[in-house]
Each structure stands twice: as C-alpha cells, then as structure tokens.
Coordinates of C-alpha atoms in Angstrom, one line a residue:
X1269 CA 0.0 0.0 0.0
X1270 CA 1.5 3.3 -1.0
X1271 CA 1.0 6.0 1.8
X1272 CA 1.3 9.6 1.3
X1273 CA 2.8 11.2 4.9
X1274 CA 2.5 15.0 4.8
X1275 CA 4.4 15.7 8.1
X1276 CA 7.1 18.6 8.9
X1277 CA 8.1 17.4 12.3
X1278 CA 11.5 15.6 11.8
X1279 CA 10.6 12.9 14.9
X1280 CA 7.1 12.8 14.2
X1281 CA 8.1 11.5 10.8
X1282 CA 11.1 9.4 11.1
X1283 CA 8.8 7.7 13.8
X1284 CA 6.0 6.9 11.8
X1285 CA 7.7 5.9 8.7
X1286 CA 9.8 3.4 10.6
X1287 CA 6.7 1.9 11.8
X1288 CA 4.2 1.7 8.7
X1289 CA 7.6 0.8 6.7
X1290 CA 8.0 -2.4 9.0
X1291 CA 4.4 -4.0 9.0
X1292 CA 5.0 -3.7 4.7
X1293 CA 3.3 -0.3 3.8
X1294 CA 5.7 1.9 1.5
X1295 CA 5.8 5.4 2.8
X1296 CA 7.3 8.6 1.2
X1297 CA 7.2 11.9 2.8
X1298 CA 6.4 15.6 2.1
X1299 CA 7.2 18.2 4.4
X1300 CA 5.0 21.0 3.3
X1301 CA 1.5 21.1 1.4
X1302 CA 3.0 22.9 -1.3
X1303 CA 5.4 20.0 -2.1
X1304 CA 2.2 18.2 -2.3
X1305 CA 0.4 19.8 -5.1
X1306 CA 3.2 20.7 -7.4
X1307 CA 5.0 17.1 -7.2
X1308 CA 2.5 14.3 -6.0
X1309 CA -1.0 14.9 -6.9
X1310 CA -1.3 13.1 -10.1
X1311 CA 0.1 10.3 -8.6
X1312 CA -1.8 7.1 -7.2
X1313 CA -1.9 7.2 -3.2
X1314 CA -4.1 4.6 -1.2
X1315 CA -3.7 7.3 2.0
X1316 CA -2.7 9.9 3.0
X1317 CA -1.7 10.5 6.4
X1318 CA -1.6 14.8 7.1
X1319 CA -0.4 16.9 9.7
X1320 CA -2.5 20.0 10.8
X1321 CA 0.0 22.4 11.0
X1322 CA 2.3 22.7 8.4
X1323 CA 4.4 25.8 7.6
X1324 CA 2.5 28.4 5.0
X1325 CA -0.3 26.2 3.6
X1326 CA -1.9 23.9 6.6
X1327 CA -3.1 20.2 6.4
X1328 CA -6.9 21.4 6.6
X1329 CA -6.2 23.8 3.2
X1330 CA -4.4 21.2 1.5
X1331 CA -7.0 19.0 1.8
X1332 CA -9.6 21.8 0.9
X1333 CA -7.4 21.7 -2.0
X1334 CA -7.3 18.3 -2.8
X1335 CA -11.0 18.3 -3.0
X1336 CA -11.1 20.5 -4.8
X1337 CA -9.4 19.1 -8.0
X1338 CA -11.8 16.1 -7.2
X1339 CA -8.3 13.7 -5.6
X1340 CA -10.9 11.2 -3.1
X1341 CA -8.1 9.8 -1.8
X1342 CA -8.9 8.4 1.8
X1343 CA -7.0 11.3 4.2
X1344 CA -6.4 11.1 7.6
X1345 CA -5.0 13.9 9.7
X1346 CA -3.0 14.2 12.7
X1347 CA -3.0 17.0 15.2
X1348 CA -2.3 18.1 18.6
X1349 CA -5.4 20.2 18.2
X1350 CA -7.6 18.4 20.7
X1351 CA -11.4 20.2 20.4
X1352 CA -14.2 19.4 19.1
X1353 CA -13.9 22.3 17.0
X1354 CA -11.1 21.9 15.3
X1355 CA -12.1 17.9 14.5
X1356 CA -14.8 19.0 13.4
X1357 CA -13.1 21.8 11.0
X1358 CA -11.0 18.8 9.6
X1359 CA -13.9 16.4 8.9
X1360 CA -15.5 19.3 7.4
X1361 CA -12.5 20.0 5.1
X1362 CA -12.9 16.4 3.1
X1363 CA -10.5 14.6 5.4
X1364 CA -11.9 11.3 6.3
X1365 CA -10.7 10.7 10.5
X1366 CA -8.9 12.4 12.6
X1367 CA -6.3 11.7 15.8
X1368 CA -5.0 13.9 17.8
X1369 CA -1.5 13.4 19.3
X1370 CA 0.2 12.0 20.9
X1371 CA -1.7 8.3 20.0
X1372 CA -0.6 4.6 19.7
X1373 CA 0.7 3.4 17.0
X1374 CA -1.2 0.5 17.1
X1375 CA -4.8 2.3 16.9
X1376 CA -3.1 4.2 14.0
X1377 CA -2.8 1.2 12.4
X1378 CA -6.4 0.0 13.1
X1379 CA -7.5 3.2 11.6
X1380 CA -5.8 3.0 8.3
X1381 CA -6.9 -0.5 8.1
X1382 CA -10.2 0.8 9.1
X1383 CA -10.2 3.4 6.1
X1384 CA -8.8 1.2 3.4
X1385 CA -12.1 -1.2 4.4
X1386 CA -14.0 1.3 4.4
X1387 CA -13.2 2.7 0.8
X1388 CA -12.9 -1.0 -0.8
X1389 CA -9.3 -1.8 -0.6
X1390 CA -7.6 -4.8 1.1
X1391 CA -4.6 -3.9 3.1
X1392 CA -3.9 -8.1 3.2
X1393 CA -0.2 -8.8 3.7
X1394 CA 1.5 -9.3 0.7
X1395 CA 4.2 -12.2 0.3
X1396 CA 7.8 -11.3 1.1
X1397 CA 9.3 -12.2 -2.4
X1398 CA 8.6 -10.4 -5.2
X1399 CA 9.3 -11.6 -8.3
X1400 CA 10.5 -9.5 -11.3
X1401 CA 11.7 -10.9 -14.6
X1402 CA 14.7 -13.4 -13.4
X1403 CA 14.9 -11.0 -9.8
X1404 CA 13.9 -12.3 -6.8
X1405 CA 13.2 -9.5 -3.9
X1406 CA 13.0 -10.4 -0.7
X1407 CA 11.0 -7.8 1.6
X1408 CA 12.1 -9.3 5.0
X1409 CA 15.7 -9.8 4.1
X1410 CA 16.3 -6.9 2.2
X1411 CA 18.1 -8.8 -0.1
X1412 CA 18.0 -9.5 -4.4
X1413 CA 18.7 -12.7 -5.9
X1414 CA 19.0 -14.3 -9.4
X1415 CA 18.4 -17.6 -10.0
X1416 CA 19.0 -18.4 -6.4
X1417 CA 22.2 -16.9 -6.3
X1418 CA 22.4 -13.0 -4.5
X1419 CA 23.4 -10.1 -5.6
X1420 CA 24.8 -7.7 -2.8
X1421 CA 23.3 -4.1 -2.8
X1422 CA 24.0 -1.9 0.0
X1423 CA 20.9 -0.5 2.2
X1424 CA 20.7 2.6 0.1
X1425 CA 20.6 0.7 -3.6
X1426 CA 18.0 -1.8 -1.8
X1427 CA 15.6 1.3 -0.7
X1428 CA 16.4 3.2 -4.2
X1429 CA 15.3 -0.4 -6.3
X1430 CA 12.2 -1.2 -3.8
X1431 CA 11.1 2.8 -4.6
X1432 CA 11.1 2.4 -8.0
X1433 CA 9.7 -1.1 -7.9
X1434 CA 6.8 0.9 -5.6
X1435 CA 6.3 3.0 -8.3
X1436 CA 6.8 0.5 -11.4
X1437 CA 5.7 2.8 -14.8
X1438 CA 5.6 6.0 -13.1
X1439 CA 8.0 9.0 -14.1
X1440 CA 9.6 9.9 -11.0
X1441 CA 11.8 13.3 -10.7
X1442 CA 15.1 13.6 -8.7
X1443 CA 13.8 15.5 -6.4
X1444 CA 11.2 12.9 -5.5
X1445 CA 13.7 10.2 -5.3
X1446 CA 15.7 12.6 -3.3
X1447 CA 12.9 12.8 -0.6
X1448 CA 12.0 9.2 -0.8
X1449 CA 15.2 7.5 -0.8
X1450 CA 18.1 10.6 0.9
X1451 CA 14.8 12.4 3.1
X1452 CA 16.3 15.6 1.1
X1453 CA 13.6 17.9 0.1
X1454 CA 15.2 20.0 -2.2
X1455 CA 17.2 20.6 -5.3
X1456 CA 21.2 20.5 -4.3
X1457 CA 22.3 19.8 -7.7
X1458 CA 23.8 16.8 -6.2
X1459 CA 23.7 14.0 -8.6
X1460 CA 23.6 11.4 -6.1
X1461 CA 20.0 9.7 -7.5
X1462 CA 21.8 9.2 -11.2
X1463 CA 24.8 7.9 -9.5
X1464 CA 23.1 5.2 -7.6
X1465 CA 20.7 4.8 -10.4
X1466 CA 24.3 3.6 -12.8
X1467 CA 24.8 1.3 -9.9
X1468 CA 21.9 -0.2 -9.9
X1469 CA 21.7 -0.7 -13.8
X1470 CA 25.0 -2.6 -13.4
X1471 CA 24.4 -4.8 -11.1
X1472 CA 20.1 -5.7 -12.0
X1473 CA 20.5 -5.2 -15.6
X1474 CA 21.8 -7.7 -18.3
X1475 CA 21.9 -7.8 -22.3
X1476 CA 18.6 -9.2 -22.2
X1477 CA 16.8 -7.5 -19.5
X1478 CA 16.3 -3.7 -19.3
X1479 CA 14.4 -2.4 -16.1
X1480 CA 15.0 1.9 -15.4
X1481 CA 14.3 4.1 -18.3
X1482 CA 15.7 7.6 -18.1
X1483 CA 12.4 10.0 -18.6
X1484 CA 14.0 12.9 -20.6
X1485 CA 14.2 16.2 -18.6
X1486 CA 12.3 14.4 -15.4
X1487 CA 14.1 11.7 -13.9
X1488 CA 13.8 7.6 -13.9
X1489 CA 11.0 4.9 -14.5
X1490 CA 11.0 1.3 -13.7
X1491 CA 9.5 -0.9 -16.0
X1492 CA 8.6 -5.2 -16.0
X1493 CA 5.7 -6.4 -17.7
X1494 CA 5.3 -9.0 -15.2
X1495 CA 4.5 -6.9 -11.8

C-alpha cells in the first residue's frame, strides 16, 4: 500500500515511517502542502496520512485543495489540536478521520486498516518475495537474488530499487527520489540519485533484460511487464 505522509516534524516523521515501513506499507514523505500539489498529486496514493499544522499552507487547506481538484483519496489527519472544533473543521475539510496526538501506534494502524475497508481496498499482507523478470526480492531480508544466487546491494541501492519497484511505470523526478530515498527535500544539484541509479543498472540489468528508463528532462521509471 503506497501512503502519502505530509508531516514537517523531523521525529514525528522518522517515527511513523519506521513503523508503517516495517508491517509492509511503503511510505514517502512531504514536508509542506506545497510540495504536495506541485509534485505528488497526479500520482496514485491509497492514503494519505496529514499533519494540521504545516508551515504556510496547513493540512486542513491542503486538503480543501485536494477536494477541490476532485483527488478522493482516503486522508487522515494528525493533530495536537484536541477540540471538538477543530475535528470537526478537519472532517468538514474532506479529510476522512482524525487523531489527535500524541496516539498509539497500534490504533493508527487500526484506523488506516479501518479506512482502506472502508473505501474498498484490502490492506492483506502481501508475500515477502517479489518476483520480477529473473529477480527475486525479498521484503524481509532486504536482499535481491538471481536464480538463487544474490546479488549484494548496500541498504541505500535496496531502498532506491524497492522505490522504484513501488512505483513501477511511473516518471519519477530527482527531487522525488531525493525525498524518498536521501529524506532531502530539495534541489542540491547533487547527482547522487543518477549515480546510484548507474549502480543499480550494473548490477540488476543484463543484455537481455532492461528495467529503469531515463524520462528525458524528469528523472527515472522502472518498467517489467510482469508486476
């Protein structure tokens, strides 16, 4: 399940991400609503997860926003903001719950599950090995293999591969692999993404099989016809 976090607090963040990441959701993060709407609208989110109070635009505009342009994504905002009023303002908005922090984790969990049943989807587990082309991925071990035999990617080229597998046929700019992959969240000119992006090609690719594409003038797409 591909979750949308919209969240400027550094702890807040790291927190949740580490958490949704381990039970098998794939998370990327946004820091401000703007970032939102320029960069990840158009593309296909089963939640997001949105913080109130964000710097310029807040979570309760954004999702005005969102509305707006008819994205029905199921939303659920967090907030320290604790009355009635202001969950109220929220629901009003187009957001579809609301939790106040600080909260459990584990009811967090029980409301997204709660939301995806709610708007048709099936947050079922999926298997740890994924299999693409000749690759096999292994979700628990964070490890790829060929035909049995593995091929040694550090933590970084595993979380860059599994992004773009996340996002199989979708143009994906630097900057967004940036935030996904480095949690940087804006353009350094650093040229870190096509660097990792040659190693990766070297070590997944073959004669035969071709998986990134290089999207001229936005970044990278994966591509298998079998996932």
């Amino acid at each position: 399940m591909q979750i949308l976090l919209v969240e400027d607090d550094n702890r807040i963040s790291s927190f949740l991400i580490k958490g949704l990441e381990e039970v098998g959701y794939s998370v990327t993060l946004s820091k401000n609503a703007e970032e939102v709407l320029e960069h990840y609208i158009e593309m296909s989110w089963d939640l997001m997860i949105v913080d109130v109070m964000l710097p310029k635009m807040d979570g309760i505009q954004l999702v005005q926003s969102l509305r707006y342009k008819k994205n029905l994504v199921p939303i659920l905002m967090l907030s320290a903001l604790q009355t009635v009023n202001d969950k109220v303002s929220a629901l009003d908005s187009g957001a579809d719950d609301y939790m106040t922090k600080p909260f459990h984790f584990a009811e967090l969990l029980s409301r997204i599950q709660a939301l995806t049943r709610r708007h048709g989807q099936q947050p079922t587990p999926r298997s740890n090995i994924l299999e693409i082309a000749d690759l096999q991925i292994d979700l628990h071990q964070y490890q790829v293999s060929r035909g049995g035999v593995a091929i040694e990617l550090s933590p970084r080229e595993f979380k860059l591969f599994k992004y773009l597998v996340d996002h199989k046929n979708m143009a994906l700019s630097r900057l967004q692999i940036l935030n996904a992959v480095w949690n940087i969240h804006f353009d350094n000119h650093t040229n870190v993404v096509d660097v990792y992006i040659s190693y990766l090609r070297n070590k997944l690719e073959t004669a035969d099989l071709k998986y990134i594409y290089t999207v001229k003038g936005i970044g990278y797409m994966f591509k298998s016809t079998n996932i």
